[in-house]
PDB file of N, CA and C in Angstrom:
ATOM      1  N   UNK A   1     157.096 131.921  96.872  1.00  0.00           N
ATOM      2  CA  UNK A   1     157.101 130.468  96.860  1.00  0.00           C
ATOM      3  C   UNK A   1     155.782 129.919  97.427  1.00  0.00           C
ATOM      4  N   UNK A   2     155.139 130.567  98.536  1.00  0.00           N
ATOM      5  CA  UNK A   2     154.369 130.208  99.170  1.00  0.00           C
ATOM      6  C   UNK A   2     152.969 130.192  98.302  1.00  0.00           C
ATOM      7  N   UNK A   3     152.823 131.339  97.552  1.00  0.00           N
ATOM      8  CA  UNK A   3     152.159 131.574  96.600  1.00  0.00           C
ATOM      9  C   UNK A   3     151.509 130.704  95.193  1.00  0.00           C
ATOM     10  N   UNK A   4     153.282 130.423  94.718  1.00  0.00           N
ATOM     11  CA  UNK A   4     153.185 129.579  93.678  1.00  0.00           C
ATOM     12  C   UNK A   4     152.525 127.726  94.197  1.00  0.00           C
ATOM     13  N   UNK A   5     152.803 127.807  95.596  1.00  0.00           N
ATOM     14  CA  UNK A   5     152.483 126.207  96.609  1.00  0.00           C
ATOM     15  C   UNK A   5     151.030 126.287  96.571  1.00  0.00           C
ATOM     16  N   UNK A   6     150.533 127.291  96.743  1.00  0.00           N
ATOM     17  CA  UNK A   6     148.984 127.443  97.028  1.00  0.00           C
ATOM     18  C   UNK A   6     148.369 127.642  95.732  1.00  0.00           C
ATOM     19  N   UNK A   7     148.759 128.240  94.592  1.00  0.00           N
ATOM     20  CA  UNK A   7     147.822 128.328  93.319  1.00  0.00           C
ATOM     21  C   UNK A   7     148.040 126.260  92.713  1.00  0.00           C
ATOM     22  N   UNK A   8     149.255 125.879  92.920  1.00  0.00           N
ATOM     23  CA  UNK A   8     149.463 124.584  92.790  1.00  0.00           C
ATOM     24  C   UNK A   8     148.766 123.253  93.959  1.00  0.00           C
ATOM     25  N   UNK A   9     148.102 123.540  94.500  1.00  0.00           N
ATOM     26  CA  UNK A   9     147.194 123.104  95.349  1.00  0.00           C
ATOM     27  C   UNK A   9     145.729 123.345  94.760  1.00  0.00           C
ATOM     28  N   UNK A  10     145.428 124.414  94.705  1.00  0.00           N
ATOM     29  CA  UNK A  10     144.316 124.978  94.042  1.00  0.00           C
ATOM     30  C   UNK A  10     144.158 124.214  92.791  1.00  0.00           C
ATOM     31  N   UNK A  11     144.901 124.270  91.876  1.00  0.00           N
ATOM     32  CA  UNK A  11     145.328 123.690  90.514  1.00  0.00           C
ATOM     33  C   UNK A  11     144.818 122.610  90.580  1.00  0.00           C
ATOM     34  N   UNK A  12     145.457 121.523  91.330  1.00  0.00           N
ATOM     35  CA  UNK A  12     145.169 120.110  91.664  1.00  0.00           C
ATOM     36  C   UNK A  12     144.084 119.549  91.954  1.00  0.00           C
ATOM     37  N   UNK A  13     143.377 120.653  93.313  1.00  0.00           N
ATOM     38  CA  UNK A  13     141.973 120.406  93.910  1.00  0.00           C
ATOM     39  C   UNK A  13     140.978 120.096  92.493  1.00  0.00           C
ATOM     40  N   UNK A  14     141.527 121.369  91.708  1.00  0.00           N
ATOM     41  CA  UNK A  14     140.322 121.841  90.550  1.00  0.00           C
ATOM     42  C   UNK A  14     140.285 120.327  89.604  1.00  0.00           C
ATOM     43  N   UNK A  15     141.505 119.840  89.623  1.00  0.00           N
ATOM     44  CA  UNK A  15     141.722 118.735  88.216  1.00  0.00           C
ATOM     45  C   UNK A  15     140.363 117.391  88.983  1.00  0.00           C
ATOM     46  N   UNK A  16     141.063 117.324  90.308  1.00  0.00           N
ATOM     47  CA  UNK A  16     140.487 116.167  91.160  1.00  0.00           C
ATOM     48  C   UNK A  16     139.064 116.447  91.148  1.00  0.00           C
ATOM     49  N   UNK A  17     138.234 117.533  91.256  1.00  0.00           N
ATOM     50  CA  UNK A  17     136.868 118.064  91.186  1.00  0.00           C
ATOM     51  C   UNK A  17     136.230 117.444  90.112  1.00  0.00           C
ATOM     52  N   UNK A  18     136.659 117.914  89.089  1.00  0.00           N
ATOM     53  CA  UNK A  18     135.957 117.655  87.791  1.00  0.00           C
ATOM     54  C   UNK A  18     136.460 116.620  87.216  1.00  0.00           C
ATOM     55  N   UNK A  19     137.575 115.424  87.370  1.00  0.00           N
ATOM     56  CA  UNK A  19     137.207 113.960  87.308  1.00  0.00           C
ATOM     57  C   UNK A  19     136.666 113.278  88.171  1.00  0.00           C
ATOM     58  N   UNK A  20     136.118 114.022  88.906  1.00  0.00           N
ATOM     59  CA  UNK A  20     135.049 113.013  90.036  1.00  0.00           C
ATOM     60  C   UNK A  20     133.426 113.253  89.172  1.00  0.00           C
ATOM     61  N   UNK A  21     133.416 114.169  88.221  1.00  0.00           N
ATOM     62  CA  UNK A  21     132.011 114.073  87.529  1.00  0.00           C
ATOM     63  C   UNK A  21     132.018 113.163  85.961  1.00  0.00           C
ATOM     64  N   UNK A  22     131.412 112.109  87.475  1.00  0.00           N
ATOM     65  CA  UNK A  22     131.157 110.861  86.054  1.00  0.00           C
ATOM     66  C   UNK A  22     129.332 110.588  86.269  1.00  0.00           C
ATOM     67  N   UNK A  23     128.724 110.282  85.177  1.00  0.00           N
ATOM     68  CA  UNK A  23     127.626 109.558  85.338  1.00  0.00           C
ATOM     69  C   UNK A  23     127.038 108.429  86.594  1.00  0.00           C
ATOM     70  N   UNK A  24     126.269 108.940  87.138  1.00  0.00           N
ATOM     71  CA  UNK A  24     125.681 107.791  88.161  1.00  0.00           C
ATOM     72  C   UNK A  24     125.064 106.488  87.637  1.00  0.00           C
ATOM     73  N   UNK A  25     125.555 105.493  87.544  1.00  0.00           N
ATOM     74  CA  UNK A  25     124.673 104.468  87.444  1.00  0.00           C
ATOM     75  C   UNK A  25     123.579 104.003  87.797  1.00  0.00           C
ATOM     76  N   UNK A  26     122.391 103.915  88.353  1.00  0.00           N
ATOM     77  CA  UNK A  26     121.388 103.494  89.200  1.00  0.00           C
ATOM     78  C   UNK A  26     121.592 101.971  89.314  1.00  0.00           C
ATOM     79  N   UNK A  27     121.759 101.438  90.318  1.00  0.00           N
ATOM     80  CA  UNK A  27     121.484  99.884  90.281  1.00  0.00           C
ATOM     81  C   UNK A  27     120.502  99.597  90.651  1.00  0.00           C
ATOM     82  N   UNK A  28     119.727  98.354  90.345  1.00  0.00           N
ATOM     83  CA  UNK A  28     117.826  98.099  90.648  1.00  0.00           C
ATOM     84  C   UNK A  28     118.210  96.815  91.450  1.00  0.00           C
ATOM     85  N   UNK A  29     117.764  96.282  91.973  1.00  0.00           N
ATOM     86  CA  UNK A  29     117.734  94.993  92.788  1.00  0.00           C
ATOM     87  C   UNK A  29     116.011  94.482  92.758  1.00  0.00           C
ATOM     88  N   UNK A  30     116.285  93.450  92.862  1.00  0.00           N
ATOM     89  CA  UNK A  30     114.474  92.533  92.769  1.00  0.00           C
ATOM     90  C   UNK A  30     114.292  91.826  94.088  1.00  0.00           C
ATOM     91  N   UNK A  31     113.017  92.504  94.299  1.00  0.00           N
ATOM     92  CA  UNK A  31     112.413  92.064  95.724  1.00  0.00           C
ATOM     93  C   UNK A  31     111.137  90.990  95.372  1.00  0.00           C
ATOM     94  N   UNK A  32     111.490  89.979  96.060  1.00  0.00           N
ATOM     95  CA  UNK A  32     110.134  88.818  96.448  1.00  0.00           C
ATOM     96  C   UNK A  32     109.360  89.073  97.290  1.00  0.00           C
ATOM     97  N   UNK A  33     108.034  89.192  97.184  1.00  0.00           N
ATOM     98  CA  UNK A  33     107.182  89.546  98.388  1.00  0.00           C
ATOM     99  C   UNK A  33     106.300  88.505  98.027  1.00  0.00           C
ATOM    100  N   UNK A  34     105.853  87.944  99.523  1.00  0.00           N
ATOM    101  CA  UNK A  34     104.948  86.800  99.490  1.00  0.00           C
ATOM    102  C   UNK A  34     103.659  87.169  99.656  1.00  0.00           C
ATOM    103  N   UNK A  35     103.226  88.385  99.136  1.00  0.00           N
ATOM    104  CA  UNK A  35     102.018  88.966  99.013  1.00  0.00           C
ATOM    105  C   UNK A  35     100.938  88.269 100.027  1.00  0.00           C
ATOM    106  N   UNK A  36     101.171  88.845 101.074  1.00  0.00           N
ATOM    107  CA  UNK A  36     100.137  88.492 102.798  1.00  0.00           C
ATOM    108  C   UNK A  36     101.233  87.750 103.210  1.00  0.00           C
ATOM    109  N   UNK A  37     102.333  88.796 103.777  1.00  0.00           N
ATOM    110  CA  UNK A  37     102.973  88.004 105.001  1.00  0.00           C
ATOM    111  C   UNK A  37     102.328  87.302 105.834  1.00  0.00           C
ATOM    112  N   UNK A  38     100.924  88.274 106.167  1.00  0.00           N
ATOM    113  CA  UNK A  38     100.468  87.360 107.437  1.00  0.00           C
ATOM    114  C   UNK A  38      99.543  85.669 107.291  1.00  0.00           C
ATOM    115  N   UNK A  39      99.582  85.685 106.161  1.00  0.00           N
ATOM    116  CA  UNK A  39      99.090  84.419 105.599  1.00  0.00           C
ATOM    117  C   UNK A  39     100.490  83.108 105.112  1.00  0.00           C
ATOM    118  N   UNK A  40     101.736  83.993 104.845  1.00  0.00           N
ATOM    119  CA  UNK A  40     102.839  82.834 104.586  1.00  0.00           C
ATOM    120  C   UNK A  40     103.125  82.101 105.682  1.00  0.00           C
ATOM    121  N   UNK A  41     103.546  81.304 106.049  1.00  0.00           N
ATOM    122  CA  UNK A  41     103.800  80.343 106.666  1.00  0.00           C
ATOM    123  C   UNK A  41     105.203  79.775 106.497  1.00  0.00           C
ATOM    124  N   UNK A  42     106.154  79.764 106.988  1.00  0.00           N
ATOM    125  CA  UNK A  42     107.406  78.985 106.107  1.00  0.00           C
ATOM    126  C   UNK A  42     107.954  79.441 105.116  1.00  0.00           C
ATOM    127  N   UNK A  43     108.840  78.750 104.525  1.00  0.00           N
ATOM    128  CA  UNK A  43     109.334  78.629 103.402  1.00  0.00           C
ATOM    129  C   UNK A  43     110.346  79.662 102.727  1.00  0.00           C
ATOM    130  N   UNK A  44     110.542  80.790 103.505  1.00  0.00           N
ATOM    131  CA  UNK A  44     111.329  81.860 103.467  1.00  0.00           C
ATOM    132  C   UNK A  44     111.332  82.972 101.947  1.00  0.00           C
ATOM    133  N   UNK A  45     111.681  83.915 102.135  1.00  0.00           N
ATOM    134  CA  UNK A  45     111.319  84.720 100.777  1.00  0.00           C
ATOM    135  C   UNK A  45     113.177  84.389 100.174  1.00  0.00           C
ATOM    136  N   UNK A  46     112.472  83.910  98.672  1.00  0.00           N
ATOM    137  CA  UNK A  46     113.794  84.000  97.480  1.00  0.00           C
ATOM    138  C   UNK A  46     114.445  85.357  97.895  1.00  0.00           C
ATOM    139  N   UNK A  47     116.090  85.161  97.540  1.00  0.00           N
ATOM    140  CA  UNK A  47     116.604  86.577  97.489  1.00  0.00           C
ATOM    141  C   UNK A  47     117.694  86.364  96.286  1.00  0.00           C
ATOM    142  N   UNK A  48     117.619  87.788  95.479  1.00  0.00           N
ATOM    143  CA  UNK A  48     118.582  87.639  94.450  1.00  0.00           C
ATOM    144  C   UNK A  48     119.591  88.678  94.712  1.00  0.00           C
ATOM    145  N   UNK A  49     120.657  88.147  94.809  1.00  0.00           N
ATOM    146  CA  UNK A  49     121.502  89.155  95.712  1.00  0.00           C
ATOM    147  C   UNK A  49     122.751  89.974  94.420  1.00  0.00           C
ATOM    148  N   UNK A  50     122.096  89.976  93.176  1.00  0.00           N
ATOM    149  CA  UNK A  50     122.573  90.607  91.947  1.00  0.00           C
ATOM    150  C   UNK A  50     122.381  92.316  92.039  1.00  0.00           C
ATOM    151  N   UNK A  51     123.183  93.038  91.614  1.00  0.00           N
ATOM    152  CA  UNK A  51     122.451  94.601  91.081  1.00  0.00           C
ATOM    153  C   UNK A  51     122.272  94.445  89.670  1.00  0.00           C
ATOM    154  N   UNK A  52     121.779  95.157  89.162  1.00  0.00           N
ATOM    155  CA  UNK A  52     120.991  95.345  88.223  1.00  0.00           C
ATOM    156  C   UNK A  52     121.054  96.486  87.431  1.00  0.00           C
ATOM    157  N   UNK A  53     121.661  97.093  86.149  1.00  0.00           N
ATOM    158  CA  UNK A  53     121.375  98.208  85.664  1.00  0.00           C
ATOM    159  C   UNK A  53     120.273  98.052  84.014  1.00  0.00           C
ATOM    160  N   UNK A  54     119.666  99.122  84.203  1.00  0.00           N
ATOM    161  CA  UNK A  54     119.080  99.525  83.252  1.00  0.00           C
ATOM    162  C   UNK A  54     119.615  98.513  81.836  1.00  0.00           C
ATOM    163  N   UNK A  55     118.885  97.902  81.011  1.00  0.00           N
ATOM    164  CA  UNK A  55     119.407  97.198  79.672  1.00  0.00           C
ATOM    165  C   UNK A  55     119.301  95.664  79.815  1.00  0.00           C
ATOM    166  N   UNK A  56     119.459  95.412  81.307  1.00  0.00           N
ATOM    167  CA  UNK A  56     120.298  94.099  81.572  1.00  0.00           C
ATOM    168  C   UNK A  56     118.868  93.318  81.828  1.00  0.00           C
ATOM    169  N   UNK A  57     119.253  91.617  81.907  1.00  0.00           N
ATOM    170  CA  UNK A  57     118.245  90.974  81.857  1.00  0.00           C
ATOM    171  C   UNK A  57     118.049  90.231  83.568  1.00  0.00           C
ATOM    172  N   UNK A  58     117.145  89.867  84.112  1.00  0.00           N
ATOM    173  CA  UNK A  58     117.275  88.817  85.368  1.00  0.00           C
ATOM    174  C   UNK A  58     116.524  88.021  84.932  1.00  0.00           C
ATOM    175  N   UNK A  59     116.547  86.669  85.719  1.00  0.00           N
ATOM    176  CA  UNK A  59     116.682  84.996  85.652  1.00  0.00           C
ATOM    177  C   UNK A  59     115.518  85.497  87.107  1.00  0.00           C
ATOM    178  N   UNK A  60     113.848  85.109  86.875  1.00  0.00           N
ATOM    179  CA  UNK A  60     112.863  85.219  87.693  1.00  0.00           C
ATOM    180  C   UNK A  60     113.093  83.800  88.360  1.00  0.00           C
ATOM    181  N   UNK A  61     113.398  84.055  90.076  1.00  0.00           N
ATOM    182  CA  UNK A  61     113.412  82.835  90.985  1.00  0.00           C
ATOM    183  C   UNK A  61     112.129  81.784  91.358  1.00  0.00           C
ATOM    184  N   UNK A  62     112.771  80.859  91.519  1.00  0.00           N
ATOM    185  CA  UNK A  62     111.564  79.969  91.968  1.00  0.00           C
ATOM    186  C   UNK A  62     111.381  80.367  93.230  1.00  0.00           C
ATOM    187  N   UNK A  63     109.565  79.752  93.092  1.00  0.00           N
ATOM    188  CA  UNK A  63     109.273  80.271  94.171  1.00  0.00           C
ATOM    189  C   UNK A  63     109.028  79.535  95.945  1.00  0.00           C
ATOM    190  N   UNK A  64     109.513  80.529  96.601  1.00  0.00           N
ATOM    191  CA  UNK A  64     110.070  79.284  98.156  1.00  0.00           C
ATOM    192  C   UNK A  64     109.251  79.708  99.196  1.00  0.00           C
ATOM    193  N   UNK A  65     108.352  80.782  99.032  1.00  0.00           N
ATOM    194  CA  UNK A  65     107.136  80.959  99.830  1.00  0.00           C
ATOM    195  C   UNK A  65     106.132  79.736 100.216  1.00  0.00           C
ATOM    196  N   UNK A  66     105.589  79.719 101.835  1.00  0.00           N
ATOM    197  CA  UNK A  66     104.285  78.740 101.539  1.00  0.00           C
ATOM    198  C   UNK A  66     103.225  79.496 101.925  1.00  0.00           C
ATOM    199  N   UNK A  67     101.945  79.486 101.347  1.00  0.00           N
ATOM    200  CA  UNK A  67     100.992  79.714 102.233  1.00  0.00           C
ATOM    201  C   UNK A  67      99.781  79.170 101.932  1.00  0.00           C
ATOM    202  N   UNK A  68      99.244  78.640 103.372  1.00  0.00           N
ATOM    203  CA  UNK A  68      98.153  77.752 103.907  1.00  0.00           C
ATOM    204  C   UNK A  68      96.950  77.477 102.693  1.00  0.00           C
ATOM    205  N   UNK A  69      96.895  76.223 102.074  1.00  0.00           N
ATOM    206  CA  UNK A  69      95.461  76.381 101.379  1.00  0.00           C
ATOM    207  C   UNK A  69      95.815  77.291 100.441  1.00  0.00           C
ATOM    208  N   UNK A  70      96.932  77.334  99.704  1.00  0.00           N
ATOM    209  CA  UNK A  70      97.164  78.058  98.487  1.00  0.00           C
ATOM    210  C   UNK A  70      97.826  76.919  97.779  1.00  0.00           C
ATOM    211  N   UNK A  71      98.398  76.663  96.162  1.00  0.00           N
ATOM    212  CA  UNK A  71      99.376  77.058  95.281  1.00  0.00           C
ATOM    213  C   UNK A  71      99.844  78.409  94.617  1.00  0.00           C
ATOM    214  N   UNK A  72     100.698  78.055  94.527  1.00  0.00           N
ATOM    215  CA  UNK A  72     101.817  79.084  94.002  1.00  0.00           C
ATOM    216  C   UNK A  72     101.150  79.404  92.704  1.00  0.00           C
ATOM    217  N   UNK A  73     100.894  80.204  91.750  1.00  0.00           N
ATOM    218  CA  UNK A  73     100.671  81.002  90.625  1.00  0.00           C
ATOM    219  C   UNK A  73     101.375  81.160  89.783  1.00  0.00           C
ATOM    220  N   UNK A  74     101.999  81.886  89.942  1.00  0.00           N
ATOM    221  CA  UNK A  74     103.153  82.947  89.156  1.00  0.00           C
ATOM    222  C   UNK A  74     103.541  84.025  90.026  1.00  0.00           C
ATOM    223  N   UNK A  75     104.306  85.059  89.521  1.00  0.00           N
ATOM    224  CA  UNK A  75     104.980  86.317  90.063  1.00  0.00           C
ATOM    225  C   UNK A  75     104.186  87.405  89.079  1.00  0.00           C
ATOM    226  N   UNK A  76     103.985  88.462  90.054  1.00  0.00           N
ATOM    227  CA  UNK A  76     102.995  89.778  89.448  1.00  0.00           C
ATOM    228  C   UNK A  76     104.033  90.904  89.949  1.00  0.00           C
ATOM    229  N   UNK A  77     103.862  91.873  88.691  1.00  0.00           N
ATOM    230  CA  UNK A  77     104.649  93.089  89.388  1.00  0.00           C
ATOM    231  C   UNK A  77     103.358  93.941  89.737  1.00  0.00           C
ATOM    232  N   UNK A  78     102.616  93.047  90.378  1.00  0.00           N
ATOM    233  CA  UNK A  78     101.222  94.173  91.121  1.00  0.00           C
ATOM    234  C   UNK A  78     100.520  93.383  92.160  1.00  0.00           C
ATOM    235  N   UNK A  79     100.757  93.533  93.095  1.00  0.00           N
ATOM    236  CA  UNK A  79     100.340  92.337  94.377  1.00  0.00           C
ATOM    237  C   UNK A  79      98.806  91.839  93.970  1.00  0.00           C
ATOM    238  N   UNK A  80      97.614  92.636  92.931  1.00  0.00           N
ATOM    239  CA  UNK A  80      96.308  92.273  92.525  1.00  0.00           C
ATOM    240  C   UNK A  80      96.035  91.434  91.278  1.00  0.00           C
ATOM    241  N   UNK A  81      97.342  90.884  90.747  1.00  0.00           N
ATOM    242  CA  UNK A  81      97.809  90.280  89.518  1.00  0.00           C
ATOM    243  C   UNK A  81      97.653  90.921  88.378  1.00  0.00           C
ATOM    244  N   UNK A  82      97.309  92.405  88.417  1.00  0.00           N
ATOM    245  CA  UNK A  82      96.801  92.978  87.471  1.00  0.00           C
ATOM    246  C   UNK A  82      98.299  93.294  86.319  1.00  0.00           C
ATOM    247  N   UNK A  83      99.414  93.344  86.305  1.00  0.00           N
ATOM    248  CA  UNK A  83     100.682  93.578  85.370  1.00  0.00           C
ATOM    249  C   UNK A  83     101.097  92.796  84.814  1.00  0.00           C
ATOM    250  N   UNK A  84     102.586  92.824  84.351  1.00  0.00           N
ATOM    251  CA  UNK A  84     103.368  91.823  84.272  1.00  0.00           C
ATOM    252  C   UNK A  84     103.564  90.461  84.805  1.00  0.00           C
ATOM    253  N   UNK A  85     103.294  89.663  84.091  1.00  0.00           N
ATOM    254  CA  UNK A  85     103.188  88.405  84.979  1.00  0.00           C
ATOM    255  C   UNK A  85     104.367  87.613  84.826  1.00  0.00           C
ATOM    256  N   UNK A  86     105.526  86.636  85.246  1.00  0.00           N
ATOM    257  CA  UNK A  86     106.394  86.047  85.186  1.00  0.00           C
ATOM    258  C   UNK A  86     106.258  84.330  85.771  1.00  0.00           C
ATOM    259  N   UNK A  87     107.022  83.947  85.643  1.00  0.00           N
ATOM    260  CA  UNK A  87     107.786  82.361  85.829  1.00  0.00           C
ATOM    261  C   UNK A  87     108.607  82.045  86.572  1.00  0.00           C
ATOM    262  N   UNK A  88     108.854  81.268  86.861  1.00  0.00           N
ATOM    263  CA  UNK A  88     110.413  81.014  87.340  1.00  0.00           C
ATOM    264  C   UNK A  88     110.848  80.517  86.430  1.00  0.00           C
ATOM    265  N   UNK A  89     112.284  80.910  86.096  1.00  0.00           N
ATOM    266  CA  UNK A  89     112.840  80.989  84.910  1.00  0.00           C
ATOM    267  C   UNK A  89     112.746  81.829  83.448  1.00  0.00           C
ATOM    268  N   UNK A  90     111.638  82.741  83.758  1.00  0.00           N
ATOM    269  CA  UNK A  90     111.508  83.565  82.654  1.00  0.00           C
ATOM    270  C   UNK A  90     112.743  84.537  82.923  1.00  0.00           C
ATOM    271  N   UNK A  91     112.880  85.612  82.070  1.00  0.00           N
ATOM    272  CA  UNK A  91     113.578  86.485  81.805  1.00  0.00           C
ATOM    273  C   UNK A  91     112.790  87.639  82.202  1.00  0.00           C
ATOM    274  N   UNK A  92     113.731  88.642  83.155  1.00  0.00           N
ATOM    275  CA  UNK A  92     113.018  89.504  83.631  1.00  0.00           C
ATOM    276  C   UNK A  92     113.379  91.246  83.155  1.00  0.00           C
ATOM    277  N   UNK A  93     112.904  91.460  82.218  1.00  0.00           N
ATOM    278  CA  UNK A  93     114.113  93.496  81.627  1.00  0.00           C
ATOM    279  C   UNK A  93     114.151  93.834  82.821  1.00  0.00           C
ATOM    280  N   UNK A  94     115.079  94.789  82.882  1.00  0.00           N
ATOM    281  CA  UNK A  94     115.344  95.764  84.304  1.00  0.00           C
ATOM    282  C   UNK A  94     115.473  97.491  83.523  1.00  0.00           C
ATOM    283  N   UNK A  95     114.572  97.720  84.093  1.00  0.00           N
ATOM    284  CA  UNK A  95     114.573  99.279  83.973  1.00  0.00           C
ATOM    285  C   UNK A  95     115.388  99.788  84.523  1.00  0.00           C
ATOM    286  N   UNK A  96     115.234 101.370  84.623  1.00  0.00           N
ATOM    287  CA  UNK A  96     115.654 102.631  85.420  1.00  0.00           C
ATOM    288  C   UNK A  96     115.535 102.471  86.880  1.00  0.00           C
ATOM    289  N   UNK A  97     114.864 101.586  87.482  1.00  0.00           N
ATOM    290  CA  UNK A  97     113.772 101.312  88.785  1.00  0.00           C
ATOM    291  C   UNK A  97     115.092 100.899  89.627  1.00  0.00           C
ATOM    292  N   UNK A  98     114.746 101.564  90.598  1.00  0.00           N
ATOM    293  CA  UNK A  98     115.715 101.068  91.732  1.00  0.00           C
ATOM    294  C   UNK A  98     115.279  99.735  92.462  1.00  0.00           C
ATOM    295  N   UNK A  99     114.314  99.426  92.843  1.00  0.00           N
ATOM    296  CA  UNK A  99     113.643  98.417  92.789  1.00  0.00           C
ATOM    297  C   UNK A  99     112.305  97.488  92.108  1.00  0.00           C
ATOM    298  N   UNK A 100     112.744  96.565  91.965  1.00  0.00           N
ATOM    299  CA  UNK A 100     111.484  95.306  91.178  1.00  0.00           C
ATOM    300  C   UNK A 100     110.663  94.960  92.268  1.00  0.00           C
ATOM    301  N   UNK A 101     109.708  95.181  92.254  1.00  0.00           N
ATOM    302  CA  UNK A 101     108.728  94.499  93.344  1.00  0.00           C
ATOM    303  C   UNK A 101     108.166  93.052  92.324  1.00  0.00           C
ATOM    304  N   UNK A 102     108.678  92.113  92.826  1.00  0.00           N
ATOM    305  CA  UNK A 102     107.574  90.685  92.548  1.00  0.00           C
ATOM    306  C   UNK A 102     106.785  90.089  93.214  1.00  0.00           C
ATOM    307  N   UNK A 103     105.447  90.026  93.237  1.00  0.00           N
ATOM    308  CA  UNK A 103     104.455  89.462  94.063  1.00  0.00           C
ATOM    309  C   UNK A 103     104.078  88.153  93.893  1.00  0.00           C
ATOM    310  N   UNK A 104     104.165  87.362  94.769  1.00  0.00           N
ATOM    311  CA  UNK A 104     103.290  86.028  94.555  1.00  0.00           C
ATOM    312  C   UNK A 104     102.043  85.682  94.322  1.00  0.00           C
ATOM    313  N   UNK A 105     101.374  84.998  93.379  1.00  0.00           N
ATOM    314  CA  UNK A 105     100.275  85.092  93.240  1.00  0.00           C
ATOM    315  C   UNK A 105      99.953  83.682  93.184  1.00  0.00           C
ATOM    316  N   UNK A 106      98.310  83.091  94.288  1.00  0.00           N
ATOM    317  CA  UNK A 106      98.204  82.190  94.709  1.00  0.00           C
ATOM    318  C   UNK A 106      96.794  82.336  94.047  1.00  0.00           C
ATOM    319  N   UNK A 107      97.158  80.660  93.868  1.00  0.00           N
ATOM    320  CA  UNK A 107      95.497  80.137  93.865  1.00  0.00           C
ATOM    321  C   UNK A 107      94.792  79.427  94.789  1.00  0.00           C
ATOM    322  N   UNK A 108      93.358  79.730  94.983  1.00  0.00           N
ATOM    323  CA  UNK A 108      93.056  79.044  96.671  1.00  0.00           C
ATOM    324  C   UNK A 108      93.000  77.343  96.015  1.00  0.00           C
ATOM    325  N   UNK A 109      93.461  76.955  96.693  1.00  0.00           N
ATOM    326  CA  UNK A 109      92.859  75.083  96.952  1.00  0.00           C
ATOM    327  C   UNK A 109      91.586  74.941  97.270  1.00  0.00           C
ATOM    328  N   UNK A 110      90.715  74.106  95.638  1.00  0.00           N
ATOM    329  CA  UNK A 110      89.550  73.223  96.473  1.00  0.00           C
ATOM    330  C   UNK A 110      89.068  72.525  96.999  1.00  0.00           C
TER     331      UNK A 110
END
């Protein structure tokens, strides 16, 4: 009896094992960086508090950064403006990427 209790335990463990192997999802989340903290001033960094998988689209935030003797630009996915450039309100793809880095990009005031 004891036997047949323990291969039926075993049995069970095995079923529970191999429906726990499902595909991982990656979720991505999008980060605002006010590209030179030490130059922002105020105004607090946007947060989009969505996950994100691979396929799906994001809604690019306005931007709530200030800093001194700047306007606001646009959003760069390269703090040197050299990439992707965005809007607020553009549409943003989401990759594989666990995280979006968006940079602020300022123009000096003359």
């Amino acid at each position: 009896m004891r036997k047949l209790l323990f291969l039926i335990v075993i049995l069970s463990l095995g079923i529970v094992i191999t429906s726990c192997e499902t595909q991982v999802t990656k979720h991505c989340r999008i980060i605002y960086d006010g590209n030179g903290t030490n130059e922002t001033i105020g105004g607090g960094r946007p947060v989009d508090p969505n996950n994100y998988t691979s396929g799906q689209e994001a809604v690019v935030l306005n931007n709530t950064f200030i800093k001194e003797g700047h306007t606001f630009k646009h959003w760069n996915t390269h703090w040197k403006d050299t990439d992707d450039s965005y809007n607020p309100g553009d549409k943003l793809p989401i990759t594989n990427d666990y995280f979006i880095h968006l940079y602020a990009i300022w123009e000096l005031i003359e």
